[in-house]
Amino acid sequence: MSTPLKLSGFALGLAAVFGAAYGVGRVVGPVTPAAESRHDTATAGHGDTEHPGGGSAAAHRPGGLLVSDHGYTLTPVAAPAGEFAFQITGGDGRPVTAYDVAHDKRMHLIVARRDLSGFRHVHPDLGPDGTWRVASPLAGPGVWRAFADFTPTGGDPLTLGIDVTVPGALTSRPLPAPATSTTVDGYTVTLAGDPQPGRTAELALTISRDGAPVTDLEPYLGAYGHLVALRQGDLAYLHVHPDGEPGDGRTRPGPAVTFLAEVPSAGTYRLYLDFKHGGVVHTAEFTVVAGGVHADDIPPATRAPSPPAPTGSAEHGEPGHGHD
Ligand SMILES: [Cu+2]
């Protein structure tokens, strides 16, 4: 039982730090430097908190990359066809049955194929034995990543991830090109803002239909929009929430939903915006390139050196010494 006790202390510290530094609507993914130092203290021997060359909180490991973390493990459970079931086991090996509500739910289950297609965000039901069950969101064959985003009572918010294979003929889909506008279910959604590694960036998503701004978005899970970002390559998971919430006196129900997002690295991300209108939840998707640095933008003098010539010594190679 030492792990849950240790986590309790950590959770109190973390809550205090978040309360002081981050109000509602801030990034949920990376933790603050202050929270991270508590994290280090509370989990001695936790060897993954160094981030050489990063120097910023955003370099902290994002969520969803591990199937087991902080003593909690995501374990799929055999289920009837058409159902997806799993448990979260605690440090004692038993299924966790006590969860805190976060964003209106005790469990958020997000799935996407490894090629970033097929995104779904659903809310399973918890049985008394600690088994979560939901109509399977895995729509067809492929290798899927399933993310369980939850807060065990007495613990800190956690996202665990696991691969699940659905057998069948695989068709890999290329990632759609970066774009600042997309359509879904008759809505047009535009994206303004550039996510930046290591810094908080404002992302504004503006929703219209038939050319008219949508100004009567409905609250969904306590917000006018929910944004999940998955990093291409490893499907690192970031759950971002809007800057402001319904009823706070300043947040309007559209047409724009604004988020404060910080990505953990440069790279390509797929953004998934859930919003509710007309009683239906819609999901708009975008591909974005964070950092915005492309090989062609880098001056020749700072490009990585070419591989050493077959006859040269490795020590001899210096960047930009005449190969241009
Ligand atoms: Cu959810």
mmCIF file of C-alpha atoms and ligand atoms in Angstrom:
data_model
loop_
_atom_site.group_PDB
_atom_site.id
_atom_site.type_symbol
_atom_site.label_atom_id
_atom_site.label_comp_id
_atom_site.label_asym_id
_atom_site.label_seq_id
_atom_site.Cartn_x
_atom_site.Cartn_y
_atom_site.Cartn_z
ATOM 1 C CA MET A 1 0.000 0.000 0.000
ATOM 2 C CA SER A 2 3.000 2.293 0.026
ATOM 3 C CA THR A 3 2.399 3.509 -3.513
ATOM 4 C CA PRO A 4 -1.115 4.848 -2.989
ATOM 5 C CA LEU A 5 0.001 6.567 0.209
ATOM 6 C CA LYS A 6 2.916 8.157 -1.564
ATOM 7 C CA LEU A 7 0.643 9.259 -4.378
ATOM 8 C CA SER A 8 -1.803 10.806 -1.957
ATOM 9 C CA GLY A 9 0.875 13.125 -0.685
ATOM 10 C CA PHE A 10 1.916 13.904 -4.206
ATOM 11 C CA ALA A 11 -1.645 14.608 -5.257
ATOM 12 C CA LEU A 12 -2.119 17.148 -2.498
ATOM 13 C CA GLY A 13 1.040 18.928 -3.529
ATOM 14 C CA LEU A 14 0.108 18.828 -7.173
ATOM 15 C CA ALA A 15 -3.386 20.135 -6.530
ATOM 16 C CA ALA A 16 -1.952 23.049 -4.613
ATOM 17 C CA VAL A 17 0.452 23.881 -7.398
ATOM 18 C CA PHE A 18 -2.184 23.656 -10.081
ATOM 19 C CA GLY A 19 -4.544 25.722 -7.981
ATOM 20 C CA ALA A 20 -1.992 28.457 -7.648
ATOM 21 C CA ALA A 21 -0.522 28.495 -11.101
ATOM 22 C CA TYR A 22 -3.182 27.232 -13.430
ATOM 23 C CA GLY A 23 -6.842 28.097 -13.369
ATOM 24 C CA VAL A 24 -9.563 26.145 -15.057
ATOM 25 C CA GLY A 25 -9.009 25.871 -18.750
ATOM 26 C CA ARG A 26 -5.260 25.465 -18.811
ATOM 27 C CA VAL A 27 -3.369 22.681 -20.443
ATOM 28 C CA VAL A 28 -3.879 19.350 -18.786
ATOM 29 C CA GLY A 29 -1.013 17.552 -20.430
ATOM 30 C CA PRO A 30 2.439 18.763 -19.431
ATOM 31 C CA VAL A 31 2.946 19.718 -15.808
ATOM 32 C CA THR A 32 4.430 22.936 -14.530
ATOM 33 C CA PRO A 33 8.046 23.148 -13.420
ATOM 34 C CA ALA A 34 6.864 23.548 -9.848
ATOM 35 C CA ALA A 35 4.657 20.507 -10.075
ATOM 36 C CA GLU A 36 7.429 18.592 -11.702
ATOM 37 C CA SER A 37 9.841 19.245 -8.867
ATOM 38 C CA ARG A 38 7.264 17.898 -6.441
ATOM 39 C CA HIS A 39 6.831 14.981 -8.754
ATOM 40 C CA ASP A 40 10.564 14.306 -8.503
ATOM 41 C CA THR A 41 10.515 14.548 -4.757
ATOM 42 C CA ALA A 42 7.490 12.365 -4.366
ATOM 43 C CA THR A 43 8.724 9.614 -6.613
ATOM 44 C CA ALA A 44 12.341 9.083 -5.754
ATOM 45 C CA GLY A 45 14.054 6.883 -8.269
ATOM 46 C CA HIS A 46 11.702 7.966 -11.019
ATOM 47 C CA GLY A 47 14.295 8.200 -13.732
ATOM 48 C CA ASP A 48 12.509 9.857 -16.611
ATOM 49 C CA THR A 49 12.188 13.417 -15.490
ATOM 50 C CA GLU A 50 15.412 14.724 -16.969
ATOM 51 C CA HIS A 51 14.963 16.465 -20.244
ATOM 52 C CA PRO A 52 18.346 17.211 -21.707
ATOM 53 C CA GLY A 53 18.292 20.084 -24.127
ATOM 54 C CA GLY A 54 14.697 20.828 -23.320
ATOM 55 C CA GLY A 55 14.945 23.094 -20.346
ATOM 56 C CA SER A 56 11.212 23.580 -20.231
ATOM 57 C CA ALA A 57 8.270 21.986 -18.578
ATOM 58 C CA ALA A 58 6.822 21.027 -21.920
ATOM 59 C CA ALA A 59 9.633 18.550 -22.372
ATOM 60 C CA HIS A 60 8.138 16.519 -19.577
ATOM 61 C CA ARG A 61 6.880 13.182 -20.732
ATOM 62 C CA PRO A 62 3.381 13.564 -22.146
ATOM 63 C CA GLY A 63 0.518 11.244 -21.287
ATOM 64 C CA GLY A 64 -0.666 8.067 -22.869
ATOM 65 C CA LEU A 65 2.703 6.553 -23.726
ATOM 66 C CA LEU A 66 2.750 4.019 -20.897
ATOM 67 C CA VAL A 67 0.437 1.147 -20.075
ATOM 68 C CA SER A 68 1.531 1.318 -16.447
ATOM 69 C CA ASP A 69 2.545 4.419 -14.529
ATOM 70 C CA HIS A 70 2.543 5.677 -10.958
ATOM 71 C CA GLY A 71 1.485 2.224 -9.801
ATOM 72 C CA TYR A 72 -1.619 2.095 -12.000
ATOM 73 C CA THR A 73 -1.986 -0.289 -14.940
ATOM 74 C CA LEU A 74 -4.467 -0.391 -17.807
ATOM 75 C CA THR A 75 -5.632 -3.953 -18.363
ATOM 76 C CA PRO A 76 -8.049 -5.001 -21.094
ATOM 77 C CA VAL A 77 -10.749 -7.453 -20.031
ATOM 78 C CA ALA A 78 -12.351 -10.064 -22.269
ATOM 79 C CA ALA A 79 -15.681 -8.725 -23.458
ATOM 80 C CA PRO A 80 -18.576 -9.808 -25.643
ATOM 81 C CA ALA A 81 -18.396 -8.862 -29.310
ATOM 82 C CA GLY A 82 -19.138 -5.205 -29.786
ATOM 83 C CA GLU A 83 -18.043 -4.239 -26.294
ATOM 84 C CA PHE A 84 -14.782 -2.822 -25.016
ATOM 85 C CA ALA A 85 -13.896 -3.555 -21.385
ATOM 86 C CA PHE A 86 -10.910 -2.835 -19.190
ATOM 87 C CA GLN A 87 -9.763 -2.315 -15.653
ATOM 88 C CA ILE A 88 -7.322 0.011 -13.980
ATOM 89 C CA THR A 89 -5.384 -1.926 -11.396
ATOM 90 C CA GLY A 90 -3.644 -0.188 -8.521
ATOM 91 C CA GLY A 91 -0.395 -0.828 -6.748
ATOM 92 C CA ASP A 92 -1.977 -3.729 -4.857
ATOM 93 C CA GLY A 93 -2.912 -5.443 -8.122
ATOM 94 C CA ARG A 94 -6.623 -4.996 -7.546
ATOM 95 C CA PRO A 95 -8.994 -3.101 -9.822
ATOM 96 C CA VAL A 96 -9.477 0.506 -8.792
ATOM 97 C CA THR A 97 -13.111 1.284 -8.005
ATOM 98 C CA ALA A 98 -12.872 4.870 -6.699
ATOM 99 C CA TYR A 99 -12.406 7.667 -9.208
ATOM 100 C CA ASP A 100 -12.821 11.412 -9.083
ATOM 101 C CA VAL A 101 -15.048 13.150 -11.596
ATOM 102 C CA ALA A 102 -13.058 15.263 -14.028
ATOM 103 C CA HIS A 103 -14.845 17.188 -16.781
ATOM 104 C CA ASP A 104 -18.168 15.618 -15.832
ATOM 105 C CA LYS A 105 -16.933 12.018 -16.066
ATOM 106 C CA ARG A 106 -14.914 9.554 -14.050
ATOM 107 C CA MET A 107 -13.387 7.978 -17.150
ATOM 108 C CA HIS A 108 -12.621 9.346 -20.586
ATOM 109 C CA LEU A 109 -11.720 6.685 -23.137
ATOM 110 C CA ILE A 110 -10.131 7.972 -26.317
ATOM 111 C CA VAL A 111 -9.193 5.719 -29.213
ATOM 112 C CA ALA A 112 -7.451 6.279 -32.534
ATOM 113 C CA ARG A 113 -5.757 4.014 -34.998
ATOM 114 C CA ARG A 114 -1.980 4.137 -35.108
ATOM 115 C CA ASP A 115 -2.306 6.059 -38.370
ATOM 116 C CA LEU A 116 -4.356 8.683 -36.432
ATOM 117 C CA SER A 117 -7.626 7.809 -38.150
ATOM 118 C CA GLY A 118 -10.803 6.641 -36.428
ATOM 119 C CA PHE A 119 -10.700 8.986 -33.414
ATOM 120 C CA ARG A 120 -13.466 8.434 -30.859
ATOM 121 C CA HIS A 121 -13.991 9.843 -27.359
ATOM 122 C CA VAL A 122 -16.430 7.841 -25.236
ATOM 123 C CA HIS A 123 -17.381 7.384 -21.593
ATOM 124 C CA PRO A 124 -17.522 3.832 -20.233
ATOM 125 C CA ASP A 125 -19.622 2.709 -17.295
ATOM 126 C CA LEU A 126 -17.977 1.378 -14.145
ATOM 127 C CA GLY A 127 -19.146 -1.902 -12.670
ATOM 128 C CA PRO A 128 -18.866 -2.686 -8.967
ATOM 129 C CA ASP A 129 -15.921 -4.990 -9.661
ATOM 130 C CA GLY A 130 -13.876 -2.179 -11.179
ATOM 131 C CA THR A 131 -14.503 -3.144 -14.808
ATOM 132 C CA TRP A 132 -15.213 -0.329 -17.271
ATOM 133 C CA ARG A 133 -17.486 -1.258 -20.188
ATOM 134 C CA VAL A 134 -18.594 0.619 -23.284
ATOM 135 C CA ALA A 135 -19.925 -0.179 -26.740
ATOM 136 C CA SER A 136 -16.705 -0.715 -28.640
ATOM 137 C CA PRO A 137 -15.451 2.484 -30.274
ATOM 138 C CA LEU A 138 -12.976 0.474 -32.382
ATOM 139 C CA ALA A 139 -14.531 0.956 -35.799
ATOM 140 C CA GLY A 140 -12.923 -1.636 -37.986
ATOM 141 C CA PRO A 141 -9.615 -3.436 -38.438
ATOM 142 C CA GLY A 142 -6.311 -1.962 -37.469
ATOM 143 C CA VAL A 143 -3.911 -1.349 -34.647
ATOM 144 C CA TRP A 144 -5.633 1.013 -32.277
ATOM 145 C CA ARG A 145 -4.285 3.050 -29.410
ATOM 146 C CA ALA A 146 -6.702 3.267 -26.481
ATOM 147 C CA PHE A 147 -6.193 5.991 -23.877
ATOM 148 C CA ALA A 148 -7.770 5.886 -20.432
ATOM 149 C CA ASP A 149 -7.839 9.425 -19.007
ATOM 150 C CA PHE A 150 -8.881 9.385 -15.348
ATOM 151 C CA THR A 151 -8.142 10.498 -11.811
ATOM 152 C CA PRO A 152 -8.040 7.748 -9.203
ATOM 153 C CA THR A 153 -9.405 9.014 -5.906
ATOM 154 C CA GLY A 154 -6.408 10.023 -3.855
ATOM 155 C CA GLY A 155 -4.159 10.128 -6.906
ATOM 156 C CA ASP A 156 -3.231 12.555 -9.610
ATOM 157 C CA PRO A 157 -4.735 12.732 -13.113
ATOM 158 C CA LEU A 158 -3.286 10.051 -15.314
ATOM 159 C CA THR A 159 -3.548 8.887 -18.900
ATOM 160 C CA LEU A 160 -2.530 5.318 -19.659
ATOM 161 C CA GLY A 161 -2.390 3.893 -23.172
ATOM 162 C CA ILE A 162 -2.447 0.477 -24.742
ATOM 163 C CA ASP A 163 -2.445 -0.943 -28.256
ATOM 164 C CA VAL A 164 -5.408 -3.063 -29.268
ATOM 165 C CA THR A 165 -5.459 -4.949 -32.554
ATOM 166 C CA VAL A 166 -8.691 -5.523 -34.412
ATOM 167 C CA PRO A 167 -8.061 -8.259 -36.981
ATOM 168 C CA GLY A 168 -9.030 -7.827 -40.597
ATOM 169 C CA ALA A 169 -7.758 -6.364 -43.814
ATOM 170 C CA LEU A 170 -5.553 -3.389 -42.959
ATOM 171 C CA THR A 171 -5.705 -0.238 -44.987
ATOM 172 C CA SER A 172 -3.238 2.365 -43.804
ATOM 173 C CA ARG A 173 -4.345 5.897 -44.513
ATOM 174 C CA PRO A 174 -1.934 8.750 -45.141
ATOM 175 C CA LEU A 175 -2.242 11.598 -42.677
ATOM 176 C CA PRO A 176 -4.158 14.509 -44.217
ATOM 177 C CA ALA A 177 -1.958 17.500 -45.027
ATOM 178 C CA PRO A 178 -1.776 20.412 -42.585
ATOM 179 C CA ALA A 179 -4.724 22.763 -43.040
ATOM 180 C CA THR A 180 -6.377 25.596 -41.145
ATOM 181 C CA SER A 181 -9.901 24.758 -42.178
ATOM 182 C CA THR A 182 -11.909 21.564 -42.199
ATOM 183 C CA THR A 183 -15.502 20.440 -42.463
ATOM 184 C CA VAL A 184 -17.488 17.954 -40.421
ATOM 185 C CA ASP A 185 -21.198 17.121 -40.532
ATOM 186 C CA GLY A 186 -21.930 20.309 -42.491
ATOM 187 C CA TYR A 187 -19.919 22.560 -40.162
ATOM 188 C CA THR A 188 -16.815 24.441 -41.177
ATOM 189 C CA VAL A 189 -14.158 24.788 -38.498
ATOM 190 C CA THR A 190 -11.151 27.053 -38.873
ATOM 191 C CA LEU A 191 -8.011 27.011 -36.778
ATOM 192 C CA ALA A 192 -5.962 30.070 -35.860
ATOM 193 C CA GLY A 193 -2.737 29.890 -33.899
ATOM 194 C CA ASP A 194 0.456 27.897 -33.996
ATOM 195 C CA PRO A 195 1.278 25.375 -31.309
ATOM 196 C CA GLN A 196 4.827 25.885 -30.102
ATOM 197 C CA PRO A 197 7.003 23.442 -28.220
ATOM 198 C CA GLY A 198 7.839 24.637 -24.735
ATOM 199 C CA ARG A 199 5.437 27.549 -24.734
ATOM 200 C CA THR A 200 1.761 28.100 -24.293
ATOM 201 C CA ALA A 201 0.058 29.110 -27.513
ATOM 202 C CA GLU A 202 -3.495 30.254 -28.016
ATOM 203 C CA LEU A 203 -5.464 28.149 -30.452
ATOM 204 C CA ALA A 204 -8.802 29.530 -31.607
ATOM 205 C CA LEU A 205 -11.230 27.201 -33.351
ATOM 206 C CA THR A 206 -14.126 28.966 -35.029
ATOM 207 C CA ILE A 207 -17.258 27.126 -36.050
ATOM 208 C CA SER A 208 -19.729 28.092 -38.750
ATOM 209 C CA ARG A 209 -22.478 26.417 -40.690
ATOM 210 C CA ASP A 210 -23.772 27.453 -44.086
ATOM 211 C CA GLY A 211 -21.574 30.520 -43.866
ATOM 212 C CA ALA A 212 -23.089 31.693 -40.588
ATOM 213 C CA PRO A 213 -21.161 31.736 -37.314
ATOM 214 C CA VAL A 214 -22.449 29.240 -34.765
ATOM 215 C CA THR A 215 -23.193 31.225 -31.614
ATOM 216 C CA ASP A 216 -25.218 28.693 -29.678
ATOM 217 C CA LEU A 217 -22.794 25.914 -28.926
ATOM 218 C CA GLU A 218 -23.962 23.654 -26.135
ATOM 219 C CA PRO A 219 -21.855 22.780 -23.127
ATOM 220 C CA TYR A 220 -20.282 19.375 -23.497
ATOM 221 C CA LEU A 221 -18.515 17.929 -20.467
ATOM 222 C CA GLY A 222 -18.531 21.361 -18.860
ATOM 223 C CA ALA A 223 -17.014 23.219 -21.788
ATOM 224 C CA TYR A 224 -17.838 24.483 -25.268
ATOM 225 C CA GLY A 225 -15.168 22.293 -26.741
ATOM 226 C CA HIS A 226 -12.679 19.593 -25.928
ATOM 227 C CA LEU A 227 -9.429 19.312 -27.769
ATOM 228 C CA VAL A 228 -7.186 16.261 -27.856
ATOM 229 C CA ALA A 229 -3.846 16.313 -29.635
ATOM 230 C CA LEU A 230 -1.975 13.180 -30.665
ATOM 231 C CA ARG A 231 1.626 13.323 -31.827
ATOM 232 C CA GLN A 232 2.381 11.495 -35.040
ATOM 233 C CA GLY A 233 4.958 8.782 -34.502
ATOM 234 C CA ASP A 234 4.230 7.747 -30.935
ATOM 235 C CA LEU A 235 0.695 9.005 -30.320
ATOM 236 C CA ALA A 236 1.702 11.019 -27.278
ATOM 237 C CA TYR A 237 -1.550 12.314 -25.839
ATOM 238 C CA LEU A 238 -2.443 15.848 -24.862
ATOM 239 C CA HIS A 239 -5.865 16.749 -23.538
ATOM 240 C CA VAL A 240 -6.363 20.482 -23.743
ATOM 241 C CA HIS A 241 -9.308 22.425 -22.379
ATOM 242 C CA PRO A 242 -10.728 25.770 -23.370
ATOM 243 C CA ASP A 243 -9.688 29.096 -21.977
ATOM 244 C CA GLY A 244 -12.913 29.747 -20.081
ATOM 245 C CA GLU A 245 -16.034 27.765 -19.397
ATOM 246 C CA PRO A 246 -19.799 28.169 -19.764
ATOM 247 C CA GLY A 247 -21.249 30.473 -17.126
ATOM 248 C CA ASP A 248 -18.021 32.229 -16.154
ATOM 249 C CA GLY A 249 -19.393 35.527 -17.437
ATOM 250 C CA ARG A 250 -16.863 35.948 -20.223
ATOM 251 C CA THR A 251 -16.962 32.784 -22.315
ATOM 252 C CA ARG A 252 -19.374 32.896 -25.219
ATOM 253 C CA PRO A 253 -21.011 29.840 -26.795
ATOM 254 C CA GLY A 254 -19.209 30.305 -30.086
ATOM 255 C CA PRO A 255 -18.404 30.879 -32.756
ATOM 256 C CA ALA A 256 -14.833 30.676 -31.414
ATOM 257 C CA VAL A 257 -13.560 28.270 -28.793
ATOM 258 C CA THR A 258 -10.145 29.231 -27.491
ATOM 259 C CA PHE A 259 -7.601 26.850 -26.037
ATOM 260 C CA LEU A 260 -4.282 27.309 -24.329
ATOM 261 C CA ALA A 261 -2.052 24.548 -25.593
ATOM 262 C CA GLU A 262 1.541 23.583 -25.122
ATOM 263 C CA VAL A 263 3.034 20.747 -27.112
ATOM 264 C CA PRO A 264 5.951 18.707 -25.781
ATOM 265 C CA SER A 265 8.069 18.852 -28.922
ATOM 266 C CA ALA A 266 8.262 20.020 -32.468
ATOM 267 C CA GLY A 267 6.546 17.619 -34.798
ATOM 268 C CA THR A 268 3.307 16.782 -36.489
ATOM 269 C CA TYR A 269 0.139 16.521 -34.440
ATOM 270 C CA ARG A 270 -3.431 15.617 -35.182
ATOM 271 C CA LEU A 271 -5.949 17.776 -33.337
ATOM 272 C CA TYR A 272 -9.442 16.518 -32.561
ATOM 273 C CA LEU A 273 -12.037 19.082 -31.486
ATOM 274 C CA ASP A 274 -15.227 17.753 -29.912
ATOM 275 C CA PHE A 275 -18.061 20.286 -29.841
ATOM 276 C CA LYS A 276 -21.782 19.958 -29.275
ATOM 277 C CA HIS A 277 -24.482 21.659 -31.316
ATOM 278 C CA GLY A 278 -28.060 20.701 -31.979
ATOM 279 C CA GLY A 279 -27.786 17.983 -29.353
ATOM 280 C CA VAL A 280 -25.078 16.148 -31.268
ATOM 281 C CA VAL A 281 -21.343 15.932 -30.582
ATOM 282 C CA HIS A 282 -19.202 16.548 -33.653
ATOM 283 C CA THR A 283 -15.473 16.026 -34.064
ATOM 284 C CA ALA A 284 -13.378 18.283 -36.295
ATOM 285 C CA GLU A 285 -9.848 17.164 -37.103
ATOM 286 C CA PHE A 286 -6.730 19.076 -38.101
ATOM 287 C CA THR A 287 -3.159 18.210 -38.889
ATOM 288 C CA VAL A 288 -0.725 20.789 -37.545
ATOM 289 C CA VAL A 289 3.043 21.043 -37.587
ATOM 290 C CA ALA A 290 4.280 22.402 -34.275
ATOM 291 C CA GLY A 291 7.433 24.405 -34.223
ATOM 292 C CA GLY A 292 6.960 25.144 -37.884
ATOM 293 C CA VAL A 293 10.588 24.492 -38.752
ATOM 294 C CA HIS A 294 11.143 22.703 -41.999
ATOM 295 C CA ALA A 295 14.462 21.552 -43.403
ATOM 296 C CA ASP A 296 14.245 24.181 -46.127
ATOM 297 C CA ASP A 297 13.963 26.966 -43.536
ATOM 298 C CA ILE A 298 17.259 26.113 -41.840
ATOM 299 C CA PRO A 299 20.231 28.161 -43.050
ATOM 300 C CA PRO A 300 22.860 25.922 -44.628
ATOM 301 C CA ALA A 301 25.457 26.832 -41.970
ATOM 302 C CA THR A 302 23.349 25.311 -39.208
ATOM 303 C CA ARG A 303 22.226 22.197 -40.981
ATOM 304 C CA ALA A 304 23.370 18.903 -39.593
ATOM 305 C CA PRO A 305 26.603 17.747 -41.172
ATOM 306 C CA SER A 306 26.421 15.345 -44.039
ATOM 307 C CA PRO A 307 27.470 11.810 -43.214
ATOM 308 C CA PRO A 308 31.255 11.579 -43.196
ATOM 309 C CA ALA A 309 32.815 10.666 -46.491
ATOM 310 C CA PRO A 310 33.835 7.027 -46.601
ATOM 311 C CA THR A 311 37.531 7.900 -46.439
ATOM 312 C CA GLY A 312 37.299 10.691 -43.827
ATOM 313 C CA SER A 313 37.608 10.345 -40.089
ATOM 314 C CA ALA A 314 34.541 10.929 -37.948
ATOM 315 C CA GLU A 315 36.319 13.646 -35.934
ATOM 316 C CA HIS A 316 37.008 15.650 -39.040
ATOM 317 C CA GLY A 317 33.367 16.357 -39.845
ATOM 318 C CA GLU A 318 32.236 19.876 -38.977
ATOM 319 C CA PRO A 319 28.991 21.453 -39.994
ATOM 320 C CA GLY A 320 29.015 23.675 -42.995
ATOM 321 C CA HIS A 321 32.652 23.579 -43.923
ATOM 322 C CA GLY A 322 32.385 23.839 -47.618
ATOM 323 C CA HIS A 323 29.901 21.254 -48.758
ATOM 324 C CA ASP A 324 27.512 23.852 -50.026
HETATM 325 CU CU CU B 1 -14.379 12.397 -22.072
#
